[in-house]
mmCIF file with all atom_site columns, C-alpha atoms in Angstrom:
data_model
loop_
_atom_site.group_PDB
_atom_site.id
_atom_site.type_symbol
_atom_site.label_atom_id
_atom_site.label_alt_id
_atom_site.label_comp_id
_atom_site.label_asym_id
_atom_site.label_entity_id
_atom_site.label_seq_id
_atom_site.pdbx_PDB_ins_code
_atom_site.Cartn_x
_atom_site.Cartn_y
_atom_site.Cartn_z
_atom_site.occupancy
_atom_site.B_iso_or_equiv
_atom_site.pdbx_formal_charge
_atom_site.auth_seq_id
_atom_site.auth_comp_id
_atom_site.auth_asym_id
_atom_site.auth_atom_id
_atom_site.pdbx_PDB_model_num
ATOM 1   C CA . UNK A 1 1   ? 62.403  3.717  35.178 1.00 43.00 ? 1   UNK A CA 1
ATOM 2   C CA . UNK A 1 2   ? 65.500  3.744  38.225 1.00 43.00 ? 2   UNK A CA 1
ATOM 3   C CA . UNK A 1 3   ? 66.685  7.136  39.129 1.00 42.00 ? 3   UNK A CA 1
ATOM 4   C CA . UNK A 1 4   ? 69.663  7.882  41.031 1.00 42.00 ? 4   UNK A CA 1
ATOM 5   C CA . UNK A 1 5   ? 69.624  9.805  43.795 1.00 43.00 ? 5   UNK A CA 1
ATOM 6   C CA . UNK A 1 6   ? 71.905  11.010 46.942 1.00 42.00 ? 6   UNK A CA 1
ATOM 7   C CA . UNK A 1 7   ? 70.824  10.195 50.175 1.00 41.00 ? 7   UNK A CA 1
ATOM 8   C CA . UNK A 1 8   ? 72.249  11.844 53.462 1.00 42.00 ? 8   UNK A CA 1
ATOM 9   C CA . UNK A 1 9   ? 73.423  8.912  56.078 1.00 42.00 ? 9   UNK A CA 1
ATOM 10  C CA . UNK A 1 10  ? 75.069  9.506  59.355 1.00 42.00 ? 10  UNK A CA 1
ATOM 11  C CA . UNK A 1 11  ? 77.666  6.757  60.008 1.00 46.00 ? 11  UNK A CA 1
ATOM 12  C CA . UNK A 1 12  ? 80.091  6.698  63.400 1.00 47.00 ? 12  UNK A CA 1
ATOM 13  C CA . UNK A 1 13  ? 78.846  10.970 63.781 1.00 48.00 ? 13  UNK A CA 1
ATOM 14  C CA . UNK A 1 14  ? 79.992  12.074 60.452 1.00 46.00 ? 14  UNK A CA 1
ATOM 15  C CA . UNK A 1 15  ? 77.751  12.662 57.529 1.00 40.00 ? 15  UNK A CA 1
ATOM 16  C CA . UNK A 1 16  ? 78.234  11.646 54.197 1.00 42.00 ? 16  UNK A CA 1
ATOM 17  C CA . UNK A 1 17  ? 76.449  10.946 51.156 1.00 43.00 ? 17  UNK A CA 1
ATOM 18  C CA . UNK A 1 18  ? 75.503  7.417  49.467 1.00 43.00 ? 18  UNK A CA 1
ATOM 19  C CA . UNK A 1 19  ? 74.346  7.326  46.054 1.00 45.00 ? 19  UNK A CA 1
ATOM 20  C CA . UNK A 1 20  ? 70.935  5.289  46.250 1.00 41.00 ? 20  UNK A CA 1
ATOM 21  C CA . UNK A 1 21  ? 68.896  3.566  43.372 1.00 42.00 ? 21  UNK A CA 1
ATOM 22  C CA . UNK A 1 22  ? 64.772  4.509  43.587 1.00 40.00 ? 22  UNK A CA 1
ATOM 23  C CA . UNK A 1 23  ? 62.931  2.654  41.722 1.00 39.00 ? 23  UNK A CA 1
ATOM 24  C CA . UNK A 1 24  ? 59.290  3.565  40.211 1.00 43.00 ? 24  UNK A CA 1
ATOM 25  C CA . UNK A 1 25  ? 57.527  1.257  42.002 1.00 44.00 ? 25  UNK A CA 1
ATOM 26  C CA . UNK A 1 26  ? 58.415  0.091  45.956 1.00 46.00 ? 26  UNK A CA 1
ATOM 27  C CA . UNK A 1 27  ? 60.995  -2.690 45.712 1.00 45.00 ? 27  UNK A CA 1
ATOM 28  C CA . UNK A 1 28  ? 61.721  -5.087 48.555 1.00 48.00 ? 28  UNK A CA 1
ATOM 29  C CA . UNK A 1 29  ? 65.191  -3.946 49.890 1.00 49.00 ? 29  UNK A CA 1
ATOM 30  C CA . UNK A 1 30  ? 63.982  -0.089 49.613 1.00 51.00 ? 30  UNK A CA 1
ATOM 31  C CA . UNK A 1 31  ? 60.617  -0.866 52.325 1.00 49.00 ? 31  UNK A CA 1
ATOM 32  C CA . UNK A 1 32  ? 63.446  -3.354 54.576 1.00 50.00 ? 32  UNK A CA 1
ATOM 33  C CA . UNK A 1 33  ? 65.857  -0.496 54.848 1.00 51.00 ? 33  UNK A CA 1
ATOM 34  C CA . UNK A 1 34  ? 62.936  1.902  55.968 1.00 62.00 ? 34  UNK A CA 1
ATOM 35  C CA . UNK A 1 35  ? 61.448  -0.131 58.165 1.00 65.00 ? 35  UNK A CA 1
ATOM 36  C CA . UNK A 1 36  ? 64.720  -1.335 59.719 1.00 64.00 ? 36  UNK A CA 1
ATOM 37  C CA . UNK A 1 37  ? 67.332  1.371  60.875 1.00 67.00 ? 37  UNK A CA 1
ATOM 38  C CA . UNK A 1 38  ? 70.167  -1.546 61.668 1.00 66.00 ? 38  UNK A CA 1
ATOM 39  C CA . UNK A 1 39  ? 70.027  -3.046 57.880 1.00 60.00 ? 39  UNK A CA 1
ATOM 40  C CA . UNK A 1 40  ? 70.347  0.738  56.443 1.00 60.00 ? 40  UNK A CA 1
ATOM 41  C CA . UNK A 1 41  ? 73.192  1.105  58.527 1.00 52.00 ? 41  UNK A CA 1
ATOM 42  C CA . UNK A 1 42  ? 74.681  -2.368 57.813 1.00 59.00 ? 42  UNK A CA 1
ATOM 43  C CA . UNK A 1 43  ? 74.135  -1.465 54.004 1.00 54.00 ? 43  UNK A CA 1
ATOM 44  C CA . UNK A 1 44  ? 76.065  2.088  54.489 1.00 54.00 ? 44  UNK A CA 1
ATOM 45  C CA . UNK A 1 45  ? 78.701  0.408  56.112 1.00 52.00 ? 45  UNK A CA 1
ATOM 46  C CA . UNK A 1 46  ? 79.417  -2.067 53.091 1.00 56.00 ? 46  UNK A CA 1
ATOM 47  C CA . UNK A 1 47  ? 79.366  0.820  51.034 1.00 47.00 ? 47  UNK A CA 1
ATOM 48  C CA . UNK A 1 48  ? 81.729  2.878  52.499 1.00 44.00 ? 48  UNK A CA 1
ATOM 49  C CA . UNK A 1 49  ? 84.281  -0.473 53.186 1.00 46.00 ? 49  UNK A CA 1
ATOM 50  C CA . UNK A 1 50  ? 83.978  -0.911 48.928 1.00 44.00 ? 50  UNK A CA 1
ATOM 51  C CA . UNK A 1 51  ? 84.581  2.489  48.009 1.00 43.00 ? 51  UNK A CA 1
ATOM 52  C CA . UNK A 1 52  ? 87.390  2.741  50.580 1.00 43.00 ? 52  UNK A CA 1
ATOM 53  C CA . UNK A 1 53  ? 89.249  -0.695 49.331 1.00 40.00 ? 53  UNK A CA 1
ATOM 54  C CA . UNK A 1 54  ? 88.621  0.717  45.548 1.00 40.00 ? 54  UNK A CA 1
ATOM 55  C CA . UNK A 1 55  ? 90.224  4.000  47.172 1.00 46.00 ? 55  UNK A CA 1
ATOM 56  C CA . UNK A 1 56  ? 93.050  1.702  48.549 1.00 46.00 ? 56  UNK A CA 1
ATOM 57  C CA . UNK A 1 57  ? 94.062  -0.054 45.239 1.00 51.00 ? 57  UNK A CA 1
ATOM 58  C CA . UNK A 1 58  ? 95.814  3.406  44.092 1.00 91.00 ? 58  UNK A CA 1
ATOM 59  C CA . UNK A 1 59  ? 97.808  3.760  47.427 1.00 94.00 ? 59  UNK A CA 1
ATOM 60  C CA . UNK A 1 60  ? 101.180 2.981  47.976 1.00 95.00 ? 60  UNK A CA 1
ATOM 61  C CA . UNK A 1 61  ? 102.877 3.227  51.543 1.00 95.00 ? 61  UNK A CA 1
ATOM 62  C CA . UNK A 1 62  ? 106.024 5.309  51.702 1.00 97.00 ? 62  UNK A CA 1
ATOM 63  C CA . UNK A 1 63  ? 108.414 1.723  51.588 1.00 96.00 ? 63  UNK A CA 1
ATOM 64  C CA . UNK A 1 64  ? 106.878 0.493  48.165 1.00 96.00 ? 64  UNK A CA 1
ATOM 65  C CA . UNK A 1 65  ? 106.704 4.132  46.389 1.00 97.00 ? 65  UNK A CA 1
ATOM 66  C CA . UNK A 1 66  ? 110.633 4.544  47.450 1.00 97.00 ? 66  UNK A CA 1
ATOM 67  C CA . UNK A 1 67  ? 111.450 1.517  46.306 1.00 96.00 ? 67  UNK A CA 1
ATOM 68  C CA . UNK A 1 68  ? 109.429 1.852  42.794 1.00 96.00 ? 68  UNK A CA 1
ATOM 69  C CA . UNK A 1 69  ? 110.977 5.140  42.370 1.00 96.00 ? 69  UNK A CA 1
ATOM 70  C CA . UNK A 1 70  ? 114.658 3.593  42.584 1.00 95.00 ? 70  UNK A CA 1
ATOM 71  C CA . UNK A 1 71  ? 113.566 0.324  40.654 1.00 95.00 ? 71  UNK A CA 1
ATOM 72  C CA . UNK A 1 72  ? 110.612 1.241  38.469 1.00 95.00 ? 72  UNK A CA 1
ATOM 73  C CA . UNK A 1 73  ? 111.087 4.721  37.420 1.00 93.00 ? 73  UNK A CA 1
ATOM 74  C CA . UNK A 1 74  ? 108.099 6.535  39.410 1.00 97.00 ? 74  UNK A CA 1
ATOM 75  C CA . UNK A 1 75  ? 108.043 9.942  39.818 1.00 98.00 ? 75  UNK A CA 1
ATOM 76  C CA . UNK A 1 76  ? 107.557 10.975 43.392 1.00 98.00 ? 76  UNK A CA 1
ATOM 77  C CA . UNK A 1 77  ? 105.792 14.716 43.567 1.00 98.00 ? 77  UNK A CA 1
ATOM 78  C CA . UNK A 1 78  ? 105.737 16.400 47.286 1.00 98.00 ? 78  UNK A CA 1
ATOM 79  C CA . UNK A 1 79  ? 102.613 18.578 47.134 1.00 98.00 ? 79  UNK A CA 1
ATOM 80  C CA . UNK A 1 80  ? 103.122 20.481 50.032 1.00 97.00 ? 80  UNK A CA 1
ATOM 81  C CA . UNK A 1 81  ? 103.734 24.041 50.463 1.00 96.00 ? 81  UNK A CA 1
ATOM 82  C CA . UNK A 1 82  ? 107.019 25.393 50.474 1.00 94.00 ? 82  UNK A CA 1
ATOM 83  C CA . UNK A 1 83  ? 106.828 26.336 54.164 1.00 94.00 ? 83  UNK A CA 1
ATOM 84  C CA . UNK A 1 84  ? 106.275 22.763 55.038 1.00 96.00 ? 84  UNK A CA 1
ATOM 85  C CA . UNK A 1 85  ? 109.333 21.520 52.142 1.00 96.00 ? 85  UNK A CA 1
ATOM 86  C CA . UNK A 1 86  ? 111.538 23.730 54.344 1.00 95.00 ? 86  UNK A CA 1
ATOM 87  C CA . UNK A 1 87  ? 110.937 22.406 58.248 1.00 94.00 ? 87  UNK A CA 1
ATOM 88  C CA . UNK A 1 88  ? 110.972 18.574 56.688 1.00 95.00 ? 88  UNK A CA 1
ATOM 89  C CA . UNK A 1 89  ? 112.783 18.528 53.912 1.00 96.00 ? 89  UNK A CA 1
ATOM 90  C CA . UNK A 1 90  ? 111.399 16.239 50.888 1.00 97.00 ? 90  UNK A CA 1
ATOM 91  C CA . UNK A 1 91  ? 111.559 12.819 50.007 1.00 98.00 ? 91  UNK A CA 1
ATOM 92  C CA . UNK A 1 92  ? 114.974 12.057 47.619 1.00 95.00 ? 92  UNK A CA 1
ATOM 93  C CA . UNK A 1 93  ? 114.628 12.322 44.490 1.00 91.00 ? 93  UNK A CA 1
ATOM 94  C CA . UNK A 1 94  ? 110.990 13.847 44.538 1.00 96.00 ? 94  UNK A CA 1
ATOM 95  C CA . UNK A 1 95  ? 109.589 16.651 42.805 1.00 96.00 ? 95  UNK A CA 1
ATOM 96  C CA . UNK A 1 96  ? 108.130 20.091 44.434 1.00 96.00 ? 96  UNK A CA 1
ATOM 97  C CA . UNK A 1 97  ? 105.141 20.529 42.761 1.00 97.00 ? 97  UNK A CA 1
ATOM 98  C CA . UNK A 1 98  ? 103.217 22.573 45.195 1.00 97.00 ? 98  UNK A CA 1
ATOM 99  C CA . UNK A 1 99  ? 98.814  22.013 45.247 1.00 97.00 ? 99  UNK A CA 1
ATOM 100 C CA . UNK A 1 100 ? 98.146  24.849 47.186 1.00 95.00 ? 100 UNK A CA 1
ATOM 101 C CA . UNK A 1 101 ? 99.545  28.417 47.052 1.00 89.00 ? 101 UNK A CA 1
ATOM 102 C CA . UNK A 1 102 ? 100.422 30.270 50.402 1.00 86.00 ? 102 UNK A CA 1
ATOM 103 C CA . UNK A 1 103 ? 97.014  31.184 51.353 1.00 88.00 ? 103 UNK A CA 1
ATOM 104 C CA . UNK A 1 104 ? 95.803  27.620 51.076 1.00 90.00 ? 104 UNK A CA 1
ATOM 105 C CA . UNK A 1 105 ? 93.969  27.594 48.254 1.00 92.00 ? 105 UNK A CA 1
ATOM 106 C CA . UNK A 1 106 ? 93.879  25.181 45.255 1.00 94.00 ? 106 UNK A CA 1
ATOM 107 C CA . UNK A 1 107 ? 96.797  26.525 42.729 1.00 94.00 ? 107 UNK A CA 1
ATOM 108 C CA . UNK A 1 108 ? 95.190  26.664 38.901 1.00 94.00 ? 108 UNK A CA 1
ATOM 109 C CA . UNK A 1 109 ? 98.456  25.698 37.738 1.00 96.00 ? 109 UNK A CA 1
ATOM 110 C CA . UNK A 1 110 ? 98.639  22.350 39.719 1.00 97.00 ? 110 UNK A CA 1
ATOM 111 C CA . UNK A 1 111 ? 97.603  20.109 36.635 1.00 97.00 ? 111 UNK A CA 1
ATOM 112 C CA . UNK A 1 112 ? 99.224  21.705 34.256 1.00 97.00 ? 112 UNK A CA 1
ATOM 113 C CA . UNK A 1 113 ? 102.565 21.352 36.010 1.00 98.00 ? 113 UNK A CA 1
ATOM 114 C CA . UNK A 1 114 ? 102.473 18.121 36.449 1.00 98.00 ? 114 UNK A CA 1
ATOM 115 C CA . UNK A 1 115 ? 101.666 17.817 32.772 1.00 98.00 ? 115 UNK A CA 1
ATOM 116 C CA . UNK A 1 116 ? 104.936 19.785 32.218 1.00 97.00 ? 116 UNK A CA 1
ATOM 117 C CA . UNK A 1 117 ? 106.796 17.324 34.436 1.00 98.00 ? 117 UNK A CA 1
ATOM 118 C CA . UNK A 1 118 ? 105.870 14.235 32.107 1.00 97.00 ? 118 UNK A CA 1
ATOM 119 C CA . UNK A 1 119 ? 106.170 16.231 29.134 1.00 97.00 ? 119 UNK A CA 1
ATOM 120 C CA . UNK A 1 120 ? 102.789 15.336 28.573 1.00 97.00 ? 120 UNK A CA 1
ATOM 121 C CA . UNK A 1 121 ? 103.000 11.905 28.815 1.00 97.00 ? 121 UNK A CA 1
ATOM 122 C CA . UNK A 1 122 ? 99.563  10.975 31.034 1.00 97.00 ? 122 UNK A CA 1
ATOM 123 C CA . UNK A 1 123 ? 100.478 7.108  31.187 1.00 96.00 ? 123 UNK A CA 1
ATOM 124 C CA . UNK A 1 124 ? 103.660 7.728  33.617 1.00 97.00 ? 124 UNK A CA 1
ATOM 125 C CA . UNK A 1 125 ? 103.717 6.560  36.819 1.00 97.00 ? 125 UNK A CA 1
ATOM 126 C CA . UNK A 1 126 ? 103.336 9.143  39.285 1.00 97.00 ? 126 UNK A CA 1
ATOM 127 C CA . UNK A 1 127 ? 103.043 9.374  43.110 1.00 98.00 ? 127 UNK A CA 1
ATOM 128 C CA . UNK A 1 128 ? 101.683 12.506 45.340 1.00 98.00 ? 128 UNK A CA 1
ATOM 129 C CA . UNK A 1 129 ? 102.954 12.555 49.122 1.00 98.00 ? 129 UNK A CA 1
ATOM 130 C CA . UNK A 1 130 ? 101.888 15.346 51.361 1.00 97.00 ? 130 UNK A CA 1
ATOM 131 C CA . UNK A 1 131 ? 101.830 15.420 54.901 1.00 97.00 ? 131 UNK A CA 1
ATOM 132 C CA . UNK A 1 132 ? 98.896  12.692 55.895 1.00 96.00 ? 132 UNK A CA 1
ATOM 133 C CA . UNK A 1 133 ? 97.634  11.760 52.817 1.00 95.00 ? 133 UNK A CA 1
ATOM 134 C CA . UNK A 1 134 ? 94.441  14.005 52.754 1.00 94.00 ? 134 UNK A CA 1
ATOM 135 C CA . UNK A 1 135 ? 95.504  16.673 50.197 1.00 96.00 ? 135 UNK A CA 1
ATOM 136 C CA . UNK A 1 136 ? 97.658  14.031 47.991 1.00 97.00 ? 136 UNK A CA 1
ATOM 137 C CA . UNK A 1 137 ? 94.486  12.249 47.900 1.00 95.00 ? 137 UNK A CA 1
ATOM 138 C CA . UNK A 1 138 ? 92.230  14.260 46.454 1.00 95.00 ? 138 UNK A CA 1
ATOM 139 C CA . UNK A 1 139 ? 94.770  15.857 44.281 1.00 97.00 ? 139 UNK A CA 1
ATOM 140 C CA . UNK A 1 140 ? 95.440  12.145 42.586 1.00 96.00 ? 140 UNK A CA 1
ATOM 141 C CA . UNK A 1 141 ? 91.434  12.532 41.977 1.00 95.00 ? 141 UNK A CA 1
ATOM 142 C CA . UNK A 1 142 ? 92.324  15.458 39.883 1.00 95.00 ? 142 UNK A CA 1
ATOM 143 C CA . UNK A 1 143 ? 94.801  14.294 37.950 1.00 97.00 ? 143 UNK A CA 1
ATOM 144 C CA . UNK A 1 144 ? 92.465  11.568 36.983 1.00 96.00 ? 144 UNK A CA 1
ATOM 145 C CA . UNK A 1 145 ? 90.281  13.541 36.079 1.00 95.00 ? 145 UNK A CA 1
ATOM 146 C CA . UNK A 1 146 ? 92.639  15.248 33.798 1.00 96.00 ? 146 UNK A CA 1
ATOM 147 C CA . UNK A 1 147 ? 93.700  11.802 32.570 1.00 96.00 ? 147 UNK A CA 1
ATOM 148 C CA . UNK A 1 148 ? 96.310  10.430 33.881 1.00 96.00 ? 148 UNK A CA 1
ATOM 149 C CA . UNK A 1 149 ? 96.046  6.758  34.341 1.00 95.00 ? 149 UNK A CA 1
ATOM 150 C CA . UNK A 1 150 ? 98.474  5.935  36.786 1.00 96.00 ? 150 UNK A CA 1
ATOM 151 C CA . UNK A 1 151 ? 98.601  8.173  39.644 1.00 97.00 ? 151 UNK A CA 1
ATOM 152 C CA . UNK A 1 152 ? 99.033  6.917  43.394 1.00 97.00 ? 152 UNK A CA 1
ATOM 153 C CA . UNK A 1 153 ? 98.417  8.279  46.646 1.00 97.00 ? 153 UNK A CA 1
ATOM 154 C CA . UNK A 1 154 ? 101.508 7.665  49.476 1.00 97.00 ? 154 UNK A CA 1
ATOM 155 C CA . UNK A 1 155 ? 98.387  7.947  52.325 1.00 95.00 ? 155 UNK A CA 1
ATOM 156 C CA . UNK A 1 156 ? 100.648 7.835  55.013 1.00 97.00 ? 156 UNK A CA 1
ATOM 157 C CA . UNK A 1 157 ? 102.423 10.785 53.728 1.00 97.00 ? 157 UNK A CA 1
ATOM 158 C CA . UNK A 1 158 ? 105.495 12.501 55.278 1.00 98.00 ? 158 UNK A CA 1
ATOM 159 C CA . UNK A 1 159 ? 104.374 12.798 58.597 1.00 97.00 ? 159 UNK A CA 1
ATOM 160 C CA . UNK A 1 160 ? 102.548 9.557  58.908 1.00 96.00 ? 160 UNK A CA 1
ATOM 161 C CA . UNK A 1 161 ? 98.594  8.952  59.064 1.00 95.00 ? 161 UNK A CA 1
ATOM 162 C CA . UNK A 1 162 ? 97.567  7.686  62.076 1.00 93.00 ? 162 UNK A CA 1
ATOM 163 C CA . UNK A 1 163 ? 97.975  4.156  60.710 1.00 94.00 ? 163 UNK A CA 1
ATOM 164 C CA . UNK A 1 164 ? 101.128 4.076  59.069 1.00 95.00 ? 164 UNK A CA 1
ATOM 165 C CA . UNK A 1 165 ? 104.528 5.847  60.163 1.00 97.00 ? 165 UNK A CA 1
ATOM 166 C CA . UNK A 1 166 ? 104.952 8.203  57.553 1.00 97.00 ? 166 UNK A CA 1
ATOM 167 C CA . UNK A 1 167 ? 107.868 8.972  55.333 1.00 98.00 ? 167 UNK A CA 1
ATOM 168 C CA . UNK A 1 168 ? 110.009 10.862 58.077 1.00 97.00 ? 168 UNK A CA 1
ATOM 169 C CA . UNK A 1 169 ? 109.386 7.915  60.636 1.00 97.00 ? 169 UNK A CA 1
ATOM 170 C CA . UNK A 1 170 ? 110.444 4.644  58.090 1.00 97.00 ? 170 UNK A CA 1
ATOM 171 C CA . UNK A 1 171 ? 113.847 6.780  58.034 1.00 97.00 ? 171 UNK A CA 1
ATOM 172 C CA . UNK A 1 172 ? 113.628 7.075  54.086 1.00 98.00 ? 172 UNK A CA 1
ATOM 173 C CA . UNK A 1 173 ? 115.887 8.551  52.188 1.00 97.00 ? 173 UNK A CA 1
ATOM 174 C CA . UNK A 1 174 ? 115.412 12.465 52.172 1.00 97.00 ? 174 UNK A CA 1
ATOM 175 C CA . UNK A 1 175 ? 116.744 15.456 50.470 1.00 95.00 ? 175 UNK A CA 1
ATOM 176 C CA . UNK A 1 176 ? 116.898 19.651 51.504 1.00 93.00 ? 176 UNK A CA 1
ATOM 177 C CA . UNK A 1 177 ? 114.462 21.846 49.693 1.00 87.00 ? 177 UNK A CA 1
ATOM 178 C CA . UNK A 1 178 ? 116.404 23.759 46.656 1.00 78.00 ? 178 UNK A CA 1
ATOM 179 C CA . UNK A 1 179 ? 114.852 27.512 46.222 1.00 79.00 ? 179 UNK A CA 1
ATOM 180 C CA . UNK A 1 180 ? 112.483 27.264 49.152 1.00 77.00 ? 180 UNK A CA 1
#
């Protein structure tokens, strides 16, 4: 009978994990990949390019979510911290829906304030922006998790990611922080 276990590969100097099927008895593909270091790494490399395009199917760039928010009806939520609200300003028409508190750290109130924003509706559209993408990503993980079925990541964020411009940088419309 399979099991499923995680196995620690080292890809381009970083470390990461890559869930790995062993079987009972020694299959083909398992013996190849120990014997030959260059097919492992070709193998983790497919890996991480399908869960990275799966990643990619819920991200918008900054053009397409401002444009869905005037056409479509998405809400736009700026995760960032007040502090940062205040020396950008926020994208028009988004919501200030902070993930982290000032000290960093992972507000327990997140979810639920987003479920106050849709009045509890979990189907609505929603985008997260932050800076560069990192914390609206894995905050769109959580609200999955909650249940929300269509929430997008802007993963060039405000500031831009190293790919894209950014928010700021495609000139899009912005607004001042109110209360901040």
């Amino acid at each position: 009978m399979p099991k499923e276990r995680n196995v620690r590969e080292k890809a381009g100097g970083e470390s990461f994990l890559v869930p790995i099927e062993v079987c009972s008895r020694p299959c083909v593909l398992a013996l190849l990949c120990r014997s030959n270091p260059w097919l492992r790494c070709l193998l983790v490399a497919i890996s991480v390019l399908f869960l990275s395009l799966s990643a990619a199917a819920d991200e918008l760039d900054a053009g397409e979510a401002h444009s869905l928010a005037v056409n479509q009806g998405l809400i736009i939520v700026d995760i960032r911290r007040a502090s940062e609200w205040r020396k950008t300003g926020m994208p028009a028409n988004s919501h200030g829906i902070s993930l982290q508190n000032f000290l960093k750290k992972i507000r327990k109130d997140f979810t639920k304030d987003i479920i106050n924003l849709v009045d509890g509706d979990l189907r609505r559209p929603i985008a997260l922006i932050c800076a560069t993408g990192g914390r609206s990503g894995y905050a769109s993980g959580m609200l999955r998790e909650a249940g929300f079925s269509q929430v997008y990541n802007i993963g060039e964020g405000m500031l831009g990611n190293g790919t894209l411009p950014g928010w700021v940088a495609r000139d899009l419309p912005m607004r001042d922080c109110d209360n901040c």
